[in-house]
Coordinates of C-alpha atoms in Angstrom, one line a residue:
Chain T
M23 CA -33.6 112.6 20.1
T24 CA -33.7 115.1 17.0
S25 CA -32.2 114.0 13.7
V26 CA -29.8 116.2 12.0
L27 CA -30.3 114.1 8.9
E28 CA -32.9 111.8 7.6
V29 CA -32.5 109.8 4.4
K30 CA -35.7 108.2 3.4
N31 CA -35.7 105.5 0.4
L32 CA -33.1 107.0 -1.4
K33 CA -32.4 105.8 -4.9
T34 CA -29.5 106.7 -7.2
Y35 CA -29.4 104.8 -10.4
F36 CA -26.6 105.2 -13.4
F37 CA -28.2 104.8 -16.7
T38 CA -25.4 103.2 -18.7
E39 CA -25.4 101.8 -22.0
Q40 CA -25.4 98.3 -20.7
G41 CA -28.4 98.9 -18.5
I42 CA -29.5 100.6 -15.3
I43 CA -27.1 100.2 -12.5
K44 CA -28.8 100.4 -9.1
A45 CA -26.0 102.0 -6.9
V46 CA -28.1 103.1 -4.2
D47 CA -31.3 101.3 -3.9
D48 CA -33.8 102.2 -1.3
V49 CA -31.6 103.3 1.3
S50 CA -32.9 105.0 4.7
F51 CA -31.1 106.0 7.8
S52 CA -30.9 108.8 10.0
V53 CA -28.3 110.6 12.0
P54 CA -29.1 112.2 15.3
K55 CA -27.3 115.3 16.6
G56 CA -23.7 114.6 18.0
A57 CA -24.0 110.9 17.0
T58 CA -21.7 109.0 14.2
L59 CA -23.3 106.7 11.6
G60 CA -20.5 104.3 10.4
L61 CA -21.3 103.3 6.6
V62 CA -19.6 99.8 5.9
G63 CA -19.1 97.8 2.9
E64 CA -16.7 96.8 0.2
S65 CA -16.1 98.5 -3.0
G66 CA -18.9 99.0 -5.3
C67 CA -21.4 98.6 -2.4
G68 CA -22.7 102.2 -2.9
K69 CA -21.5 103.7 0.4
S70 CA -19.7 106.7 -1.7
V71 CA -22.6 107.1 -3.7
T72 CA -25.0 107.5 -0.8
A73 CA -22.6 110.1 0.2
M74 CA -22.6 112.0 -3.1
S75 CA -26.4 111.8 -3.3
I76 CA -26.7 113.5 0.1
T77 CA -24.4 116.3 -1.2
R78 CA -26.2 115.9 -4.5
L79 CA -22.6 115.5 -6.3
V80 CA -23.9 112.6 -8.3
S81 CA -22.6 113.2 -12.0
A82 CA -24.2 111.8 -15.4
P83 CA -25.0 109.0 -16.0
G84 CA -26.0 108.8 -12.3
R85 CA -29.1 110.4 -11.1
I86 CA -31.0 110.5 -7.8
V87 CA -34.3 108.9 -8.9
G88 CA -36.2 108.9 -5.8
G89 CA -36.6 109.5 -1.9
E90 CA -35.7 112.3 0.5
V91 CA -32.8 113.6 1.9
L92 CA -33.8 115.9 5.1
L93 CA -31.2 118.1 6.8
N94 CA -32.8 119.5 9.8
G95 CA -36.0 119.0 8.5
C96 CA -35.3 120.5 5.0
D97 CA -35.4 118.4 1.9
L98 CA -32.2 118.9 -0.1
L99 CA -33.4 117.0 -3.2
S100 CA -36.0 119.8 -3.8
K101 CA -33.3 122.6 -3.5
S102 CA -31.9 124.6 -6.7
D103 CA -28.2 123.9 -7.7
K104 CA -27.6 127.5 -6.4
E105 CA -29.3 127.0 -3.0
M106 CA -27.4 123.6 -2.8
R107 CA -24.0 125.6 -3.2
Q108 CA -24.9 127.4 0.0
V109 CA -25.5 124.2 2.0
R110 CA -22.4 122.2 0.9
G111 CA -19.5 123.5 2.9
A112 CA -21.7 125.7 5.2
Q113 CA -24.1 122.8 6.3
I114 CA -22.6 119.7 5.3
A115 CA -19.1 119.3 5.1
M116 CA -17.0 116.5 3.3
I117 CA -13.6 114.9 4.2
F118 CA -12.1 112.8 1.4
Q119 CA -9.9 109.9 1.4
E120 CA -6.9 111.4 -0.5
P121 CA -5.9 115.1 0.9
M122 CA -3.5 115.7 -1.8
T123 CA -6.0 115.6 -4.5
A124 CA -8.7 117.4 -2.6
L125 CA -6.4 120.4 -1.9
N126 CA -5.6 122.6 -4.4
P127 CA -1.6 122.8 -5.0
V128 CA -1.0 126.4 -6.0
F129 CA -2.8 128.1 -2.6
E130 CA -1.7 128.4 0.6
V131 CA -3.7 125.9 2.7
G132 CA -4.7 128.9 5.0
F133 CA -6.1 130.6 2.0
Q134 CA -7.9 127.4 1.0
I135 CA -9.7 126.9 4.5
A136 CA -10.4 130.8 4.4
E137 CA -12.0 130.4 1.1
A138 CA -14.7 128.2 2.9
V139 CA -15.6 130.9 5.1
L140 CA -15.8 133.8 2.5
A141 CA -17.8 131.5 0.3
H142 CA -20.5 131.3 3.2
E143 CA -20.4 134.2 5.3
K144 CA -20.1 137.9 5.2
V145 CA -16.8 138.4 6.6
S146 CA -13.5 140.5 6.0
K147 CA -10.7 138.6 4.4
R148 CA -8.6 139.2 7.6
E149 CA -11.2 137.8 9.8
A150 CA -11.7 134.6 7.5
W151 CA -7.9 134.3 7.7
S152 CA -7.8 134.2 11.5
R153 CA -10.8 131.8 11.4
A154 CA -8.8 129.5 9.5
V155 CA -6.0 129.7 11.7
E156 CA -8.1 129.0 14.8
A157 CA -9.4 126.1 12.8
M158 CA -6.3 124.6 12.3
K159 CA -5.6 125.1 16.0
A160 CA -8.5 123.2 16.7
V161 CA -7.5 120.4 14.8
S162 CA -4.0 120.2 16.5
I163 CA -1.6 121.7 13.8
P164 CA 1.4 122.9 15.4
D165 CA 2.4 126.7 14.7
P166 CA -0.9 127.3 13.0
E167 CA 0.0 130.9 12.2
K168 CA 3.4 129.7 10.3
R169 CA 1.6 126.7 8.7
A170 CA -1.4 128.4 7.3
K171 CA 1.1 130.0 4.7
D172 CA 2.5 126.6 3.6
Y173 CA 1.6 125.1 0.4
P174 CA -0.2 121.5 0.5
H175 CA 3.1 119.8 -0.7
R176 CA 5.0 121.1 2.3
L177 CA 3.0 119.1 4.7
S178 CA 2.8 115.4 5.4
G179 CA -0.4 113.1 4.8
G180 CA -1.5 113.3 8.2
M181 CA -1.3 117.1 8.3
R182 CA -2.8 117.5 4.9
Q183 CA -6.1 115.3 6.5
R184 CA -6.0 117.6 9.3
I185 CA -6.2 120.6 7.0
M186 CA -9.1 118.8 5.4
I187 CA -10.7 118.2 8.7
A188 CA -10.1 122.3 9.4
M189 CA -11.9 123.1 6.2
A190 CA -14.7 120.9 6.9
L191 CA -15.3 122.5 10.7
V192 CA -14.7 126.0 10.0
C193 CA -18.2 126.9 9.0
H194 CA -19.6 124.8 11.9
P195 CA -21.6 122.5 9.7
A196 CA -24.5 120.6 11.0
L197 CA -23.2 117.4 9.4
V198 CA -19.9 116.1 8.3
I199 CA -19.5 113.3 6.1
A200 CA -16.0 111.7 6.1
D201 CA -15.4 109.3 3.1
E202 CA -12.5 106.7 4.1
P203 CA -10.7 109.6 6.0
T204 CA -7.8 107.5 7.2
T205 CA -7.4 105.0 4.6
A206 CA -4.6 106.7 2.8
L207 CA -2.8 107.2 6.0
D208 CA -0.2 104.8 8.0
V209 CA -1.6 103.3 11.1
T210 CA 0.3 105.5 13.7
I211 CA -1.1 108.8 11.7
Q212 CA -4.1 107.0 11.4
A213 CA -4.5 106.6 15.1
Q214 CA -3.8 110.3 15.6
I215 CA -6.6 111.3 13.1
I216 CA -9.1 109.0 14.8
E217 CA -8.3 110.5 18.4
L218 CA -8.6 113.9 16.8
L219 CA -12.2 113.0 15.3
D220 CA -13.1 111.8 18.7
K221 CA -12.0 115.1 20.4
L222 CA -13.8 117.2 17.9
R223 CA -17.0 115.1 18.1
E224 CA -17.2 115.8 21.9
E225 CA -16.3 119.6 21.4
Y226 CA -18.6 120.6 18.7
H227 CA -21.2 118.0 19.1
L228 CA -20.4 116.9 15.6
S229 CA -22.8 114.7 13.6
L230 CA -20.8 112.5 11.7
I231 CA -21.3 109.9 8.8
L232 CA -18.1 107.9 8.7
I233 CA -17.6 105.7 5.5
S234 CA -15.0 103.0 5.5
H235 CA -14.3 99.6 4.5
D236 CA -12.1 99.4 7.4
L237 CA -14.1 97.5 10.2
G238 CA -11.7 98.5 13.0
V239 CA -11.9 102.3 12.4
V240 CA -15.8 102.0 12.3
A241 CA -15.8 100.0 15.5
E242 CA -13.7 102.9 17.0
V243 CA -15.8 105.6 16.0
A244 CA -19.2 104.9 15.4
E245 CA -22.2 104.3 17.6
T246 CA -24.5 103.2 14.8
V247 CA -23.3 101.0 11.8
A248 CA -25.1 100.4 8.6
V249 CA -23.6 97.4 6.3
M250 CA -24.1 98.1 2.5
Y251 CA -24.1 95.3 -0.1
A252 CA -24.8 95.7 -3.6
G253 CA -26.6 99.2 -3.1
K254 CA -28.9 98.0 -0.5
I255 CA -28.4 98.2 3.4
V256 CA -28.5 94.7 4.6
E257 CA -28.1 95.5 8.2
I258 CA -28.2 98.4 10.8
G259 CA -28.3 99.0 14.1
R260 CA -26.0 99.9 17.3
A261 CA -22.4 99.3 16.6
I262 CA -22.3 96.8 19.8
D263 CA -25.1 94.9 18.2
I264 CA -23.4 94.7 14.6
F265 CA -20.3 93.6 15.9
H266 CA -21.2 91.3 18.8
N267 CA -24.3 89.9 17.4
P268 CA -24.6 90.3 13.6
K269 CA -27.5 88.8 12.2
H270 CA -27.0 89.0 8.4
P271 CA -24.6 86.1 7.3
Y272 CA -22.7 89.1 5.3
T273 CA -22.1 90.9 8.1
E274 CA -21.1 87.7 10.1
G275 CA -18.7 86.8 7.1
L276 CA -17.2 90.1 6.9
L277 CA -16.3 90.1 10.8
R278 CA -15.0 86.6 10.4
S279 CA -12.7 87.0 7.6
V280 CA -10.7 89.9 8.7
P281 CA -7.5 88.9 10.5
R282 CA -7.6 90.0 14.2
L283 CA -4.5 91.2 16.3
G284 CA -3.6 88.5 18.6
S285 CA -4.4 85.7 16.6
S286 CA -1.0 84.2 17.3
V287 CA -2.3 83.0 20.7
Q288 CA -3.8 80.1 18.8
K289 CA -2.7 79.8 15.4
K290 CA -5.3 79.0 12.9
D291 CA -4.2 78.1 9.6
R292 CA -7.1 79.2 7.5
L293 CA -9.3 82.3 7.6
E294 CA -13.0 82.1 7.4
V295 CA -14.1 83.3 3.8
I296 CA -17.1 84.6 2.1
E297 CA -17.0 82.4 -1.0
G298 CA -17.4 84.0 -4.3
M299 CA -17.2 87.6 -5.4
V300 CA -19.5 90.7 -5.3
P301 CA -22.2 90.5 -7.9
D302 CA -22.4 92.5 -11.1
L303 CA -24.7 95.4 -10.3
L304 CA -26.3 95.0 -13.9
R305 CA -26.9 91.4 -13.3
L306 CA -28.2 91.3 -9.8
P307 CA -29.9 88.0 -8.8
D308 CA -33.8 87.9 -7.9
G309 CA -34.3 88.1 -4.4
C310 CA -31.4 88.5 -1.9
S311 CA -28.4 89.8 -3.8
F312 CA -26.0 88.3 -1.3
A313 CA -28.0 84.8 -1.7
P314 CA -25.3 83.3 -4.3
R315 CA -22.5 83.6 -1.8
C316 CA -24.6 82.7 1.5
Y317 CA -24.3 79.7 3.5
K318 CA -28.0 80.1 4.7
R319 CA -29.2 80.2 1.3
T320 CA -32.6 78.6 0.6
V321 CA -35.1 78.7 -2.3
E322 CA -37.0 81.2 -0.5
C323 CA -34.1 83.6 -0.7
T324 CA -34.3 83.7 -4.4
L325 CA -37.8 84.2 -5.1
S326 CA -38.8 88.0 -4.4
P327 CA -37.1 91.0 -3.0
I328 CA -36.2 90.8 1.0
P329 CA -37.2 93.3 3.2
L330 CA -35.3 95.0 6.0
E331 CA -37.1 93.9 9.1
H332 CA -36.5 94.7 12.9
V333 CA -35.1 92.1 14.9
S334 CA -34.9 94.1 17.8
E335 CA -35.8 97.8 18.7
N336 CA -32.9 99.2 17.1
H337 CA -31.7 96.5 14.8
E338 CA -33.0 95.7 11.5
V339 CA -31.8 93.1 9.1
R340 CA -32.4 92.0 5.6
C341 CA -32.7 88.6 5.5
I342 CA -35.5 86.1 6.0
H343 CA -33.1 83.5 8.2
A344 CA -32.2 86.2 10.7
Chain B
M12 CA 15.4 73.7 12.0
P13 CA 18.1 71.3 12.7
D14 CA 21.4 72.8 14.1
G15 CA 24.0 73.7 11.8
A16 CA 21.6 73.7 8.6
E17 CA 21.7 77.0 6.8
P18 CA 18.8 79.1 6.4
L19 CA 17.3 79.4 2.8
L20 CA 17.9 83.1 2.9
R21 CA 20.4 85.0 4.8
V22 CA 20.7 88.7 4.6
R23 CA 23.5 90.6 6.0
N24 CA 24.0 94.3 6.4
L25 CA 22.1 95.2 3.6
K26 CA 22.1 98.5 2.3
K27 CA 20.2 100.4 -0.4
Y28 CA 21.1 104.1 -0.7
F29 CA 19.2 106.3 -3.5
P30 CA 21.4 109.3 -4.4
I31 CA 19.5 112.6 -4.6
R32 CA 20.6 114.6 -7.5
R33 CA 20.5 118.2 -7.7
G34 CA 21.3 121.4 -9.9
L35 CA 22.6 121.6 -13.5
L36 CA 25.5 119.1 -13.4
S37 CA 23.2 116.8 -11.1
H38 CA 25.5 116.5 -8.4
I39 CA 24.8 114.1 -5.8
A40 CA 23.2 116.1 -2.8
G41 CA 22.5 113.5 -0.4
H42 CA 21.0 110.1 0.0
V43 CA 17.8 108.7 0.9
K44 CA 18.8 105.8 3.2
A45 CA 16.0 103.6 2.1
V46 CA 17.4 100.3 3.7
D47 CA 20.2 100.9 6.1
D48 CA 22.2 98.0 7.4
I49 CA 19.6 95.2 7.8
S50 CA 20.1 91.5 8.6
F51 CA 18.0 88.5 9.0
D52 CA 17.5 84.9 8.0
I53 CA 14.6 83.1 6.6
N54 CA 14.3 79.3 7.2
K55 CA 13.1 77.0 4.6
G56 CA 9.0 76.4 4.7
E57 CA 8.7 79.5 7.2
T58 CA 7.0 83.1 6.2
F59 CA 8.9 85.9 7.2
G60 CA 6.7 88.8 7.8
L61 CA 8.3 92.3 7.1
V62 CA 6.1 95.1 8.5
G63 CA 6.4 98.9 8.7
E64 CA 4.8 102.1 7.6
S65 CA 5.3 103.6 4.3
G66 CA 8.8 104.8 3.3
C67 CA 10.4 102.5 6.2
G68 CA 12.1 100.5 3.3
K69 CA 10.4 97.4 3.4
T70 CA 9.7 97.1 -0.2
T71 CA 13.2 98.3 -1.0
A72 CA 14.2 95.5 1.0
G73 CA 12.3 93.0 -0.8
R74 CA 13.4 94.1 -4.1
A75 CA 17.2 94.4 -3.4
I76 CA 17.1 90.9 -2.0
L77 CA 15.9 89.7 -5.5
R78 CA 18.4 92.3 -7.0
L79 CA 15.5 93.8 -8.8
I80 CA 17.4 96.9 -7.6
E81 CA 21.0 96.5 -7.0
P82 CA 21.9 96.8 -3.3
D83 CA 24.7 98.9 -2.3
A84 CA 26.2 96.7 0.2
G85 CA 25.8 93.5 2.1
T86 CA 25.4 89.8 1.3
V87 CA 22.3 88.1 0.5
R88 CA 23.1 84.3 0.6
F89 CA 20.5 82.1 -0.9
D90 CA 20.3 78.4 -1.2
S91 CA 24.0 78.6 -0.1
I92 CA 25.0 80.9 -3.0
D93 CA 25.8 85.1 -2.6
L94 CA 23.3 86.3 -5.1
L95 CA 25.3 89.6 -5.0
Q96 CA 28.3 88.0 -6.5
L97 CA 26.4 86.5 -9.5
R98 CA 26.9 87.7 -13.0
K99 CA 23.8 88.5 -14.9
Q100 CA 23.4 85.0 -16.7
E101 CA 23.8 83.4 -13.6
L102 CA 21.3 85.4 -11.9
R103 CA 18.9 84.9 -14.3
R104 CA 19.1 81.2 -14.1
K105 CA 18.8 81.7 -10.2
R106 CA 15.8 83.8 -10.7
R107 CA 13.8 80.8 -11.1
D108 CA 13.9 79.9 -7.7
M109 CA 12.7 83.2 -6.4
Q110 CA 9.6 85.1 -7.7
I111 CA 7.9 88.1 -6.6
I112 CA 3.9 88.8 -6.3
F113 CA 3.2 92.5 -6.5
Q114 CA 0.6 94.7 -4.6
D115 CA -1.2 96.1 -7.5
P116 CA -3.0 93.3 -9.7
Y117 CA -3.8 96.2 -12.1
A118 CA -0.4 97.3 -12.9
S119 CA 1.6 94.0 -12.6
L120 CA -0.3 92.3 -15.6
N121 CA 0.4 93.5 -19.1
P122 CA -3.1 94.6 -20.4
R123 CA -2.4 93.4 -24.2
M124 CA -1.4 89.7 -23.1
T125 CA -3.8 87.1 -22.8
I126 CA -3.6 85.2 -19.3
R127 CA -2.3 82.3 -21.6
T128 CA 0.7 84.5 -22.4
I129 CA 1.1 86.1 -19.0
V130 CA 1.2 82.9 -17.0
G131 CA 3.2 81.2 -19.7
E132 CA 5.9 83.5 -20.1
P133 CA 8.1 82.2 -17.4
F134 CA 8.2 79.1 -19.5
A135 CA 9.1 80.7 -22.6
I136 CA 11.8 83.1 -20.8
H137 CA 13.5 80.0 -19.5
R138 CA 12.9 77.7 -22.4
L139 CA 11.2 75.1 -20.2
A140 CA 7.9 74.0 -22.1
A141 CA 6.5 75.1 -25.4
G142 CA 3.5 74.2 -27.3
L143 CA 0.9 71.9 -26.1
E144 CA 3.1 71.2 -23.0
R145 CA 3.1 74.9 -21.8
E146 CA -0.7 75.0 -22.6
H147 CA -1.2 72.2 -20.2
R148 CA 1.1 73.5 -17.3
V149 CA -0.7 76.9 -17.7
A150 CA -4.0 75.1 -17.4
D151 CA -3.0 73.1 -14.3
L152 CA -1.3 76.4 -12.8
L153 CA -4.8 78.2 -13.2
K154 CA -6.5 75.4 -11.7
T155 CA -3.9 75.3 -8.7
V156 CA -4.9 79.0 -7.9
G157 CA -8.8 78.6 -8.3
L158 CA -9.6 79.7 -11.6
D159 CA -11.1 78.0 -14.4
P160 CA -8.7 77.1 -17.4
V161 CA -11.3 78.1 -19.9
M162 CA -10.5 81.5 -18.8
M163 CA -6.9 81.3 -20.6
N164 CA -8.0 83.2 -23.5
R165 CA -8.9 86.3 -21.7
Y166 CA -7.4 89.6 -21.0
P167 CA -6.6 91.0 -17.5
H168 CA -9.4 93.7 -17.8
E169 CA -11.9 90.9 -17.7
F170 CA -10.9 89.7 -14.3
S171 CA -11.7 91.3 -10.7
G172 CA -8.9 92.4 -8.5
G173 CA -9.0 88.9 -6.6
Q174 CA -8.8 87.0 -9.8
R175 CA -6.0 89.1 -11.1
Q176 CA -4.0 88.6 -7.9
R177 CA -4.5 84.8 -8.5
I178 CA -3.3 85.2 -11.9
G179 CA -0.4 87.0 -10.6
I180 CA 0.1 84.1 -8.2
A181 CA 0.2 81.6 -11.0
R182 CA 2.8 83.3 -12.7
A183 CA 4.8 83.2 -9.9
L184 CA 4.4 79.6 -9.1
A185 CA 5.1 78.8 -12.8
L186 CA 8.6 77.8 -12.3
K187 CA 8.3 76.2 -8.8
P188 CA 10.3 78.7 -7.1
K189 CA 11.7 78.0 -3.5
L190 CA 11.3 81.7 -2.3
V191 CA 8.2 83.9 -3.1
V192 CA 8.6 87.8 -2.0
A193 CA 4.9 88.8 -1.8
D194 CA 5.0 92.6 -1.7
E195 CA 1.6 93.7 -0.1
P196 CA -0.5 91.1 -1.9
V197 CA -3.7 92.0 -0.3
S198 CA -3.5 95.5 0.3
A199 CA -5.6 96.5 -2.9
L200 CA -8.3 94.0 -2.2
D201 CA -11.6 94.0 -0.4
V202 CA -12.1 92.4 3.1
S203 CA -13.9 89.2 1.7
I204 CA -11.3 88.7 -1.0
Q205 CA -8.3 89.4 1.0
A206 CA -9.2 86.5 3.5
Q207 CA -9.6 84.1 0.1
I208 CA -6.2 85.1 -1.0
I209 CA -4.4 84.7 2.2
N210 CA -5.8 81.3 2.5
L211 CA -4.6 80.4 -1.0
L212 CA -1.2 81.8 -0.1
A213 CA -1.3 79.3 2.9
D214 CA -2.5 76.5 1.1
L215 CA 0.0 76.8 -1.5
Q216 CA 3.0 77.1 1.0
Q217 CA 1.7 73.7 2.3
Q218 CA 1.4 72.1 -1.1
F219 CA 4.7 73.1 -2.7
G220 CA 7.0 73.8 0.5
L221 CA 7.2 77.4 -0.3
T222 CA 9.1 79.8 1.7
Y223 CA 7.6 83.4 1.8
L224 CA 8.9 86.9 2.4
F225 CA 5.6 88.5 3.1
I226 CA 5.8 92.4 3.2
S227 CA 2.8 94.3 4.4
H228 CA 1.8 97.3 6.4
A229 CA -1.2 95.5 7.7
I230 CA -0.4 94.2 11.0
P231 CA -3.3 91.5 11.7
V232 CA -2.4 90.1 8.3
I233 CA 1.1 89.8 9.0
E234 CA 0.4 88.2 12.2
H235 CA -1.7 85.5 10.8
I236 CA 0.4 84.6 8.1
S237 CA 4.1 84.9 9.4
T238 CA 6.1 82.5 11.5
R239 CA 8.5 85.3 12.4
I240 CA 8.2 88.9 11.9
G241 CA 10.7 91.7 11.5
V242 CA 9.4 95.3 12.2
M243 CA 11.0 98.1 10.3
Y244 CA 11.5 102.0 10.9
L245 CA 13.3 104.4 8.8
G246 CA 15.2 101.9 6.9
E247 CA 16.1 99.7 9.9
L248 CA 15.0 96.7 11.5
V249 CA 14.0 97.5 15.1
E250 CA 12.7 94.2 16.1
V251 CA 12.5 90.7 15.0
G252 CA 10.9 87.5 16.7
T253 CA 8.2 85.1 16.3
S254 CA 4.8 86.1 15.3
A255 CA 3.6 85.5 18.8
Q256 CA 6.6 87.3 20.5
I257 CA 6.2 90.4 18.4
C258 CA 2.3 90.5 18.3
L259 CA 1.4 89.5 22.0
A260 CA 4.6 90.9 24.0
P261 CA 6.4 93.6 21.9
K262 CA 9.6 95.2 23.3
H263 CA 10.6 97.9 21.0
P264 CA 8.6 101.2 21.8
Y265 CA 7.9 101.5 18.2
T266 CA 6.4 97.9 17.8
Q267 CA 4.4 98.5 20.9
A268 CA 3.0 101.8 19.6
L269 CA 2.5 100.4 16.1
L270 CA 0.2 97.5 17.6
S271 CA -1.6 99.7 19.9
A272 CA -2.5 102.1 16.7
V273 CA -4.3 99.2 15.0
P274 CA -8.0 99.7 15.3
I275 CA -9.9 96.7 16.8
P276 CA -13.2 95.7 15.1
D277 CA -15.0 95.7 18.3
P278 CA -16.7 98.6 19.9
A279 CA -16.3 97.0 23.5
A280 CA -12.6 96.6 23.2
K281 CA -10.5 98.7 25.7
K282 CA -8.1 100.8 23.9
Q283 CA -4.9 101.7 25.5
R284 CA -3.3 103.5 22.7
I285 CA 0.1 104.8 22.7
V286 CA -0.5 107.7 20.1
L287 CA 2.9 108.6 18.7
H288 CA 3.0 112.4 18.3
G289 CA 4.5 114.0 14.9
D290 CA 5.3 112.3 11.7
V291 CA 7.9 109.6 10.5
P292 CA 11.1 111.8 10.1
T293 CA 12.5 111.7 6.3
P294 CA 14.9 109.1 5.6
I295 CA 17.5 111.6 3.9
N296 CA 18.7 112.9 7.3
P297 CA 17.4 110.5 9.7
P298 CA 17.8 111.4 13.2
S299 CA 21.1 111.0 15.0
G300 CA 21.3 108.0 17.6
C301 CA 18.2 106.0 17.8
R302 CA 16.2 106.9 14.5
F303 CA 13.0 106.4 16.7
H304 CA 13.9 109.0 19.5
T305 CA 12.3 112.0 18.1
R306 CA 8.9 110.3 18.6
C307 CA 9.6 107.7 21.2
P308 CA 7.6 108.1 24.6
I309 CA 10.5 106.7 26.8
A310 CA 13.5 108.2 24.7
V311 CA 16.3 109.3 27.3
E312 CA 19.6 111.5 26.6
R313 CA 21.5 108.4 25.5
C314 CA 19.1 107.7 22.7
K315 CA 19.9 111.2 20.9
T316 CA 23.7 110.2 20.4
E317 CA 24.2 106.7 20.7
E318 CA 22.7 104.4 18.1
P319 CA 21.4 101.1 19.6
P320 CA 22.5 97.8 17.9
L321 CA 20.1 95.3 17.1
R322 CA 20.9 92.4 19.7
Q323 CA 19.4 89.3 20.9
I324 CA 17.5 89.6 23.9
E325 CA 16.3 86.0 24.3
D326 CA 16.2 83.1 21.9
G327 CA 15.3 84.1 18.5
R328 CA 14.4 87.8 19.5
D329 CA 16.3 90.7 18.6
V330 CA 15.7 94.4 19.7
S331 CA 17.5 97.5 18.9
C332 CA 16.7 99.7 22.2
H333 CA 18.8 100.8 24.9
L334 CA 16.0 100.6 27.4
V335 CA 15.0 97.0 26.8

C-alpha cells in the first residue's frame, strides 16, 4: 500500500527559559491511502504538537528540530512558508476540537468554506460558492443552500463541526487531521459525527489522522493506533491488537482504567488505576519515561532509553518487558 | 432501606425557570425551563447518578437542591427538613451537611489562597476550629484525600488537575457532610487520573457513609459509580432506575439512544447504534407533548400532544413514555 503520509523521526522541541521540552521526540509513523491512524494519549503527551508539526504550525518557542514529514513523497519540512500555505487546506486539512473558535463569527459559513476554494483554486466566486454548498450537502447539512447564508452562532455545535468538516473536504485534500473532533460535543451528536466521518472515509477514500483521548472514539474509527506518552510513541499497531492485546504497560493501564458500559453486570467497587501522574517534560527520568508509574519496572528500565521494537509484524512496543 | 424510613433527600416537583429579558424595559419575553417538575429520592449511603446531555438541566437541578440558585417551585426535603422553607440563617447552618464538588478544579479554587486557607475555610465560616486545631484538621483532610500535608502552604497553580480536584474534595469533606453533590467531578481530568478520583470518591463514601448526587454526562462513569440513575432530557426526568436497570435494559427510547451512542473501546464490538437525528430542541419553547417526540424513532401521534407522566413500571423503576 502506498503511504499518503510518512513521518520519520520527527522531533519538535520547545526552548523555554526553564529548559528544553521535548514535546515530540523521535516520532515515526505512516498513513496509507484511505486509512485512519488514531493518535491516543493524555494531555501533554505530544499528540497535538505532532499534528501541528505535520502542518508546520508550531510557533515559538517551539521548533521542529529534526526528522522528515513526507506527503506523497514530498518533504514538507523543506518547503518555504509560502509553499506551505498552498499545502495547508489544499493537501492537508485540519478539523479542530472547538468549532466555535475555529469559525469566524462575522462571516457566513458558506463564504468561509468558499474562501478555502478561492485560496487554492482558480475558480469564480459563484463556482466557489456552489462548491461550498455541495460540500455542505456531502456532510448531511439539511437545506444547504439556505444554511450557507447563516452565521456560525446560528448553528448548533454539531452543525458547526459539520461545517468544519465540509471546509476540510472542499478542496479534496490528500490527508485530513482531526484533533479531538468530537470532544466538545454531546454523545448523541458525537455519534452523528462519527457516522459521518465513516461515511466520508468510504466515499472519498480519506486518509485520516484522528487525535483523541477517548479510547472509544478511536476504537470506532481507526484501523491503526499509536499510543503516545511523554512525547514518544510507546506502542503502535493495528487497532485490534492494541485494544485486545496491549503490550505496553501504559496502554494496558489506560484500557483498564476506563469504566466500561455494562459494568453493572458484575459490580466492581474499584477501577484499576495507573498510580502517580504524567511526568514533568522538563525533568524526564532516564530510560523509560513511564517507569516511575509502571508495575513491571526493573532496574534495566531506568538505565538507558528504550527503543521501539517489533513484537509482531505490525506491532511495535517501547518496553523491554513486552 | 427499611420500610417507612425516609430517604435522606426527597425532591418533589422541583422547577427552575430562568426568565429571558428583552428590550428597553427588559420585560420578560419567555422562560428557559431548565428544570421542569422533577421528583426523585436519594437514600442514605447511596449514589444517585443524574445523567444527560448539555442543557438538560442536570447542573441546575443540583444547584437548586442546595439552594445555590433559588428554585421556583417544589419541595426539597433533606434530613426531614424542607430546605426551601428555611430562612437564610437556618439554611447556612444546614449547609454544613451538604457540600458540592465542582467540575473545573481550576476555577473552583481561589488562586490567591493557600491550600491551608482553602481547606480550612469551612472551619472558619462555621467557627468550628481555629489555630492549631484547624491546622491539624486540614492536615488530616489532606491525608484522607491522598495529598501530603507538607503541601499545605502552596497555591492552587502549583498542583495538577487531579491534585486540585483532591483539594476540592478535601474542602467538601471538611465539615463531615451527609450529602455531597458532585457536579462532573472527573470530566476535566485525563483518563488515568479520572480513575484515581473515582476510586477516591468510592473509598470516602465507604469511610464516611456519604451520600452522593453524582452529576455527569459520561454514561460509563455514571454506571460505574451509581446505585441508581436518573436520565434527564430537556429539563425533565425521563427514566429512573437502578444502575443495572438503566444501563443493561433501558426502556425509554432516549435512554436507549443515549446508551447506544456511547463509543465502546473495542474495535471488534458490534455496534447497533441508534443515531438520533437533529439536535436537542431549545428549552425555551420545548416541544409539546413528549419533549423527545421530535427526535424519537418510535414516536406516534399521541406523543405530539399528550405529555407522558413519569410512572412506575416495575419496582423502583419509573419511565415517562406512552409506548413502554
